[in-house]
Amino acid sequence: MGETIRFGVSIDSQLLDSFDRVIADKKYTTRSEAIRDLIRDYLVELDWKTEDKEVVGTVTLVYNHETRDLTAKLAQLQHRLHSQIISTLHVHLDQHNCLEVLVVRGKSNEIQEVADQLIGTKGVKHGKLTMTTTGNELI
């Protein structure tokens, strides 16, 4: 971890009031920690825009398991993409609907492609890629 540096920021009072309300709602103890998290989030987003960066994330899917051939199609895709999918969690939400969470790792462009293929599979009701970082470059 590097040296801690203090710096000043000029900001409109209304914007600061709004920010203070948000950080209180999010239970931050200081503005500094909230600002550090915003910076980290921005850096993670940049990593995802750099195709050669290794990233991690989750792909969350909700689907009706009774949809014809859907379960088989998703399983085939997951087997084909096994080098980027490192873990899965399957939950039965009710008698018909399932939630599947896949932990993915690889180059950002590859992971986006994996997510697009899974989410775009006919019969998936909702899907979302949540992008994060391996943490290697963040402090």
JSON list of C-alpha atoms in Angstrom, two decimals:
[
{"chain": "A", "resi": 1, "resn": "MET", "atom": "CA", "xyz": [0.00, 0.00, 0.00]},
{"chain": "A", "resi": 2, "resn": "GLY", "atom": "CA", "xyz": [1.31, 3.45, -0.90]},
{"chain": "A", "resi": 3, "resn": "GLU", "atom": "CA", "xyz": [1.62, 6.60, 1.11]},
{"chain": "A", "resi": 4, "resn": "THR", "atom": "CA", "xyz": [-1.64, 8.32, 2.03]},
{"chain": "A", "resi": 5, "resn": "ILE", "atom": "CA", "xyz": [-1.93, 11.76, 0.45]},
{"chain": "A", "resi": 6, "resn": "ARG", "atom": "CA", "xyz": [-4.43, 14.43, 1.46]},
{"chain": "A", "resi": 7, "resn": "PHE", "atom": "CA", "xyz": [-5.83, 16.75, -1.19]},
{"chain": "A", "resi": 8, "resn": "GLY", "atom": "CA", "xyz": [-8.58, 19.35, -1.40]},
{"chain": "A", "resi": 9, "resn": "VAL", "atom": "CA", "xyz": [-11.59, 19.27, -3.68]},
{"chain": "A", "resi": 10, "resn": "SER", "atom": "CA", "xyz": [-13.78, 22.21, -4.64]},
{"chain": "A", "resi": 11, "resn": "ILE", "atom": "CA", "xyz": [-17.40, 21.18, -4.98]},
{"chain": "A", "resi": 12, "resn": "ASP", "atom": "CA", "xyz": [-20.82, 22.82, -5.18]},
{"chain": "A", "resi": 13, "resn": "SER", "atom": "CA", "xyz": [-22.57, 22.79, -1.79]},
{"chain": "A", "resi": 14, "resn": "GLN", "atom": "CA", "xyz": [-25.73, 21.12, -3.16]},
{"chain": "A", "resi": 15, "resn": "LEU", "atom": "CA", "xyz": [-23.68, 18.38, -4.82]},
{"chain": "A", "resi": 16, "resn": "LEU", "atom": "CA", "xyz": [-21.79, 17.81, -1.58]},
{"chain": "A", "resi": 17, "resn": "ASP", "atom": "CA", "xyz": [-25.06, 17.64, 0.39]},
{"chain": "A", "resi": 18, "resn": "SER", "atom": "CA", "xyz": [-26.37, 15.03, -2.04]},
{"chain": "A", "resi": 19, "resn": "PHE", "atom": "CA", "xyz": [-23.13, 13.08, -1.78]},
{"chain": "A", "resi": 20, "resn": "ASP", "atom": "CA", "xyz": [-23.22, 13.22, 2.03]},
{"chain": "A", "resi": 21, "resn": "ARG", "atom": "CA", "xyz": [-26.77, 11.80, 2.02]},
{"chain": "A", "resi": 22, "resn": "VAL", "atom": "CA", "xyz": [-25.71, 8.95, -0.24]},
{"chain": "A", "resi": 23, "resn": "ILE", "atom": "CA", "xyz": [-22.63, 8.06, 1.79]},
{"chain": "A", "resi": 24, "resn": "ALA", "atom": "CA", "xyz": [-24.70, 8.14, 4.99]},
{"chain": "A", "resi": 25, "resn": "ASP", "atom": "CA", "xyz": [-27.25, 5.79, 3.40]},
{"chain": "A", "resi": 26, "resn": "LYS", "atom": "CA", "xyz": [-24.43, 3.48, 2.31]},
{"chain": "A", "resi": 27, "resn": "LYS", "atom": "CA", "xyz": [-22.98, 3.56, 5.85]},
{"chain": "A", "resi": 28, "resn": "TYR", "atom": "CA", "xyz": [-19.61, 5.03, 4.92]},
{"chain": "A", "resi": 29, "resn": "THR", "atom": "CA", "xyz": [-17.85, 6.43, 7.96]},
{"chain": "A", "resi": 30, "resn": "THR", "atom": "CA", "xyz": [-15.93, 9.06, 5.98]},
{"chain": "A", "resi": 31, "resn": "ARG", "atom": "CA", "xyz": [-16.08, 10.91, 2.69]},
{"chain": "A", "resi": 32, "resn": "SER", "atom": "CA", "xyz": [-12.57, 9.68, 1.99]},
{"chain": "A", "resi": 33, "resn": "GLU", "atom": "CA", "xyz": [-13.61, 6.03, 1.96]},
{"chain": "A", "resi": 34, "resn": "ALA", "atom": "CA", "xyz": [-16.56, 6.81, -0.31]},
{"chain": "A", "resi": 35, "resn": "ILE", "atom": "CA", "xyz": [-14.31, 8.68, -2.72]},
{"chain": "A", "resi": 36, "resn": "ARG", "atom": "CA", "xyz": [-11.75, 5.83, -2.68]},
{"chain": "A", "resi": 37, "resn": "ASP", "atom": "CA", "xyz": [-14.53, 3.38, -3.59]},
{"chain": "A", "resi": 38, "resn": "LEU", "atom": "CA", "xyz": [-15.72, 5.62, -6.44]},
{"chain": "A", "resi": 39, "resn": "ILE", "atom": "CA", "xyz": [-12.18, 5.76, -7.81]},
{"chain": "A", "resi": 40, "resn": "ARG", "atom": "CA", "xyz": [-11.78, 1.98, -7.50]},
{"chain": "A", "resi": 41, "resn": "ASP", "atom": "CA", "xyz": [-15.11, 1.45, -9.28]},
{"chain": "A", "resi": 42, "resn": "TYR", "atom": "CA", "xyz": [-13.99, 3.70, -12.12]},
{"chain": "A", "resi": 43, "resn": "LEU", "atom": "CA", "xyz": [-10.67, 1.82, -12.41]},
{"chain": "A", "resi": 44, "resn": "VAL", "atom": "CA", "xyz": [-12.49, -1.53, -12.54]},
{"chain": "A", "resi": 45, "resn": "GLU", "atom": "CA", "xyz": [-14.75, -0.18, -15.28]},
{"chain": "A", "resi": 46, "resn": "LEU", "atom": "CA", "xyz": [-11.67, 0.88, -17.26]},
{"chain": "A", "resi": 47, "resn": "ASP", "atom": "CA", "xyz": [-10.20, -2.62, -16.90]},
{"chain": "A", "resi": 48, "resn": "TRP", "atom": "CA", "xyz": [-13.33, -4.02, -18.53]},
{"chain": "A", "resi": 49, "resn": "LYS", "atom": "CA", "xyz": [-12.83, -1.66, -21.48]},
{"chain": "A", "resi": 50, "resn": "THR", "atom": "CA", "xyz": [-9.27, -2.95, -22.00]},
{"chain": "A", "resi": 51, "resn": "GLU", "atom": "CA", "xyz": [-9.56, -6.20, -23.94]},
{"chain": "A", "resi": 52, "resn": "ASP", "atom": "CA", "xyz": [-6.30, -7.74, -22.71]},
{"chain": "A", "resi": 53, "resn": "LYS", "atom": "CA", "xyz": [-7.04, -7.32, -18.98]},
{"chain": "A", "resi": 54, "resn": "GLU", "atom": "CA", "xyz": [-7.92, -10.37, -16.93]},
{"chain": "A", "resi": 55, "resn": "VAL", "atom": "CA", "xyz": [-11.15, -9.76, -15.06]},
{"chain": "A", "resi": 56, "resn": "VAL", "atom": "CA", "xyz": [-13.70, -11.67, -13.04]},
{"chain": "A", "resi": 57, "resn": "GLY", "atom": "CA", "xyz": [-17.41, -11.33, -12.66]},
{"chain": "A", "resi": 58, "resn": "THR", "atom": "CA", "xyz": [-20.71, -13.11, -12.36]},
{"chain": "A", "resi": 59, "resn": "VAL", "atom": "CA", "xyz": [-23.40, -13.86, -14.88]},
{"chain": "A", "resi": 60, "resn": "THR", "atom": "CA", "xyz": [-26.82, -14.16, -13.26]},
{"chain": "A", "resi": 61, "resn": "LEU", "atom": "CA", "xyz": [-29.62, -15.88, -15.14]},
{"chain": "A", "resi": 62, "resn": "VAL", "atom": "CA", "xyz": [-33.31, -16.39, -14.33]},
{"chain": "A", "resi": 63, "resn": "TYR", "atom": "CA", "xyz": [-35.23, -18.84, -16.47]},
{"chain": "A", "resi": 64, "resn": "ASN", "atom": "CA", "xyz": [-38.12, -21.29, -16.52]},
{"chain": "A", "resi": 65, "resn": "HIS", "atom": "CA", "xyz": [-36.55, -24.75, -16.51]},
{"chain": "A", "resi": 66, "resn": "GLU", "atom": "CA", "xyz": [-39.62, -26.13, -18.30]},
{"chain": "A", "resi": 67, "resn": "THR", "atom": "CA", "xyz": [-38.89, -24.10, -21.44]},
{"chain": "A", "resi": 68, "resn": "ARG", "atom": "CA", "xyz": [-38.24, -26.62, -24.17]},
{"chain": "A", "resi": 69, "resn": "ASP", "atom": "CA", "xyz": [-34.53, -27.54, -24.51]},
{"chain": "A", "resi": 70, "resn": "LEU", "atom": "CA", "xyz": [-33.41, -24.47, -22.52]},
{"chain": "A", "resi": 71, "resn": "THR", "atom": "CA", "xyz": [-31.70, -26.37, -19.71]},
{"chain": "A", "resi": 72, "resn": "ALA", "atom": "CA", "xyz": [-29.84, -28.51, -22.23]},
{"chain": "A", "resi": 73, "resn": "LYS", "atom": "CA", "xyz": [-28.80, -25.47, -24.29]},
{"chain": "A", "resi": 74, "resn": "LEU", "atom": "CA", "xyz": [-27.48, -23.67, -21.21]},
{"chain": "A", "resi": 75, "resn": "ALA", "atom": "CA", "xyz": [-25.57, -26.78, -20.11]},
{"chain": "A", "resi": 76, "resn": "GLN", "atom": "CA", "xyz": [-24.05, -27.18, -23.59]},
{"chain": "A", "resi": 77, "resn": "LEU", "atom": "CA", "xyz": [-22.97, -23.54, -23.63]},
{"chain": "A", "resi": 78, "resn": "GLN", "atom": "CA", "xyz": [-21.44, -23.85, -20.17]},
{"chain": "A", "resi": 79, "resn": "HIS", "atom": "CA", "xyz": [-19.48, -26.95, -21.16]},
{"chain": "A", "resi": 80, "resn": "ARG", "atom": "CA", "xyz": [-18.26, -25.25, -24.33]},
{"chain": "A", "resi": 81, "resn": "LEU", "atom": "CA", "xyz": [-17.21, -22.18, -22.34]},
{"chain": "A", "resi": 82, "resn": "HIS", "atom": "CA", "xyz": [-15.71, -24.12, -19.43]},
{"chain": "A", "resi": 83, "resn": "SER", "atom": "CA", "xyz": [-12.36, -22.33, -19.62]},
{"chain": "A", "resi": 84, "resn": "GLN", "atom": "CA", "xyz": [-14.03, -19.02, -18.66]},
{"chain": "A", "resi": 85, "resn": "ILE", "atom": "CA", "xyz": [-16.66, -20.40, -16.25]},
{"chain": "A", "resi": 86, "resn": "ILE", "atom": "CA", "xyz": [-15.00, -21.33, -12.97]},
{"chain": "A", "resi": 87, "resn": "SER", "atom": "CA", "xyz": [-18.04, -22.06, -10.81]},
{"chain": "A", "resi": 88, "resn": "THR", "atom": "CA", "xyz": [-21.83, -22.19, -10.93]},
{"chain": "A", "resi": 89, "resn": "LEU", "atom": "CA", "xyz": [-24.64, -22.01, -8.41]},
{"chain": "A", "resi": 90, "resn": "HIS", "atom": "CA", "xyz": [-28.12, -23.28, -9.27]},
{"chain": "A", "resi": 91, "resn": "VAL", "atom": "CA", "xyz": [-31.14, -22.36, -7.13]},
{"chain": "A", "resi": 92, "resn": "HIS", "atom": "CA", "xyz": [-34.75, -23.46, -7.55]},
{"chain": "A", "resi": 93, "resn": "LEU", "atom": "CA", "xyz": [-36.77, -20.28, -7.01]},
{"chain": "A", "resi": 94, "resn": "ASP", "atom": "CA", "xyz": [-40.14, -21.95, -7.25]},
{"chain": "A", "resi": 95, "resn": "GLN", "atom": "CA", "xyz": [-41.80, -24.84, -9.06]},
{"chain": "A", "resi": 96, "resn": "HIS", "atom": "CA", "xyz": [-40.87, -23.42, -12.48]},
{"chain": "A", "resi": 97, "resn": "ASN", "atom": "CA", "xyz": [-38.13, -20.79, -12.21]},
{"chain": "A", "resi": 98, "resn": "CYS", "atom": "CA", "xyz": [-34.44, -21.21, -11.58]},
{"chain": "A", "resi": 99, "resn": "LEU", "atom": "CA", "xyz": [-31.64, -18.80, -10.73]},
{"chain": "A", "resi": 100, "resn": "GLU", "atom": "CA", "xyz": [-28.18, -19.60, -11.96]},
{"chain": "A", "resi": 101, "resn": "VAL", "atom": "CA", "xyz": [-25.08, -17.64, -11.02]},
{"chain": "A", "resi": 102, "resn": "LEU", "atom": "CA", "xyz": [-21.89, -18.32, -12.93]},
{"chain": "A", "resi": 103, "resn": "VAL", "atom": "CA", "xyz": [-18.52, -17.06, -11.77]},
{"chain": "A", "resi": 104, "resn": "VAL", "atom": "CA", "xyz": [-16.46, -16.14, -14.82]},
{"chain": "A", "resi": 105, "resn": "ARG", "atom": "CA", "xyz": [-12.80, -15.23, -15.32]},
{"chain": "A", "resi": 106, "resn": "GLY", "atom": "CA", "xyz": [-10.77, -14.29, -18.37]},
{"chain": "A", "resi": 107, "resn": "LYS", "atom": "CA", "xyz": [-10.05, -11.45, -20.76]},
{"chain": "A", "resi": 108, "resn": "SER", "atom": "CA", "xyz": [-12.74, -8.80, -20.62]},
{"chain": "A", "resi": 109, "resn": "ASN", "atom": "CA", "xyz": [-13.83, -9.21, -24.23]},
{"chain": "A", "resi": 110, "resn": "GLU", "atom": "CA", "xyz": [-14.10, -13.00, -23.81]},
{"chain": "A", "resi": 111, "resn": "ILE", "atom": "CA", "xyz": [-16.16, -12.67, -20.64]},
{"chain": "A", "resi": 112, "resn": "GLN", "atom": "CA", "xyz": [-18.51, -10.19, -22.30]},
{"chain": "A", "resi": 113, "resn": "GLU", "atom": "CA", "xyz": [-18.99, -12.70, -25.13]},
{"chain": "A", "resi": 114, "resn": "VAL", "atom": "CA", "xyz": [-19.72, -15.51, -22.64]},
{"chain": "A", "resi": 115, "resn": "ALA", "atom": "CA", "xyz": [-22.30, -13.34, -20.88]},
{"chain": "A", "resi": 116, "resn": "ASP", "atom": "CA", "xyz": [-23.92, -12.28, -24.14]},
{"chain": "A", "resi": 117, "resn": "GLN", "atom": "CA", "xyz": [-24.26, -15.88, -25.29]},
{"chain": "A", "resi": 118, "resn": "LEU", "atom": "CA", "xyz": [-25.80, -17.05, -22.02]},
{"chain": "A", "resi": 119, "resn": "ILE", "atom": "CA", "xyz": [-28.11, -14.06, -21.53]},
{"chain": "A", "resi": 120, "resn": "GLY", "atom": "CA", "xyz": [-29.15, -14.12, -25.18]},
{"chain": "A", "resi": 121, "resn": "THR", "atom": "CA", "xyz": [-30.21, -17.76, -25.07]},
{"chain": "A", "resi": 122, "resn": "LYS", "atom": "CA", "xyz": [-33.87, -18.02, -26.06]},
{"chain": "A", "resi": 123, "resn": "GLY", "atom": "CA", "xyz": [-35.95, -18.61, -22.94]},
{"chain": "A", "resi": 124, "resn": "VAL", "atom": "CA", "xyz": [-33.75, -16.76, -20.44]},
{"chain": "A", "resi": 125, "resn": "LYS", "atom": "CA", "xyz": [-36.12, -14.36, -18.69]},
{"chain": "A", "resi": 126, "resn": "HIS", "atom": "CA", "xyz": [-33.45, -12.09, -17.27]},
{"chain": "A", "resi": 127, "resn": "GLY", "atom": "CA", "xyz": [-29.69, -12.01, -17.25]},
{"chain": "A", "resi": 128, "resn": "LYS", "atom": "CA", "xyz": [-27.03, -9.68, -15.97]},
{"chain": "A", "resi": 129, "resn": "LEU", "atom": "CA", "xyz": [-23.26, -9.50, -16.09]},
{"chain": "A", "resi": 130, "resn": "THR", "atom": "CA", "xyz": [-21.73, -8.04, -12.94]},
{"chain": "A", "resi": 131, "resn": "MET", "atom": "CA", "xyz": [-18.19, -6.96, -13.58]},
{"chain": "A", "resi": 132, "resn": "THR", "atom": "CA", "xyz": [-15.46, -6.79, -10.98]},
{"chain": "A", "resi": 133, "resn": "THR", "atom": "CA", "xyz": [-11.72, -7.19, -10.71]},
{"chain": "A", "resi": 134, "resn": "THR", "atom": "CA", "xyz": [-9.16, -9.79, -9.71]},
{"chain": "A", "resi": 135, "resn": "GLY", "atom": "CA", "xyz": [-7.99, -7.19, -7.21]},
{"chain": "A", "resi": 136, "resn": "ASN", "atom": "CA", "xyz": [-4.35, -7.48, -8.25]},
{"chain": "A", "resi": 137, "resn": "GLU", "atom": "CA", "xyz": [-3.99, -3.86, -9.28]},
{"chain": "A", "resi": 138, "resn": "LEU", "atom": "CA", "xyz": [-6.25, -2.20, -6.69]},
{"chain": "A", "resi": 139, "resn": "ILE", "atom": "CA", "xyz": [-5.15, -0.86, -3.35]}
]
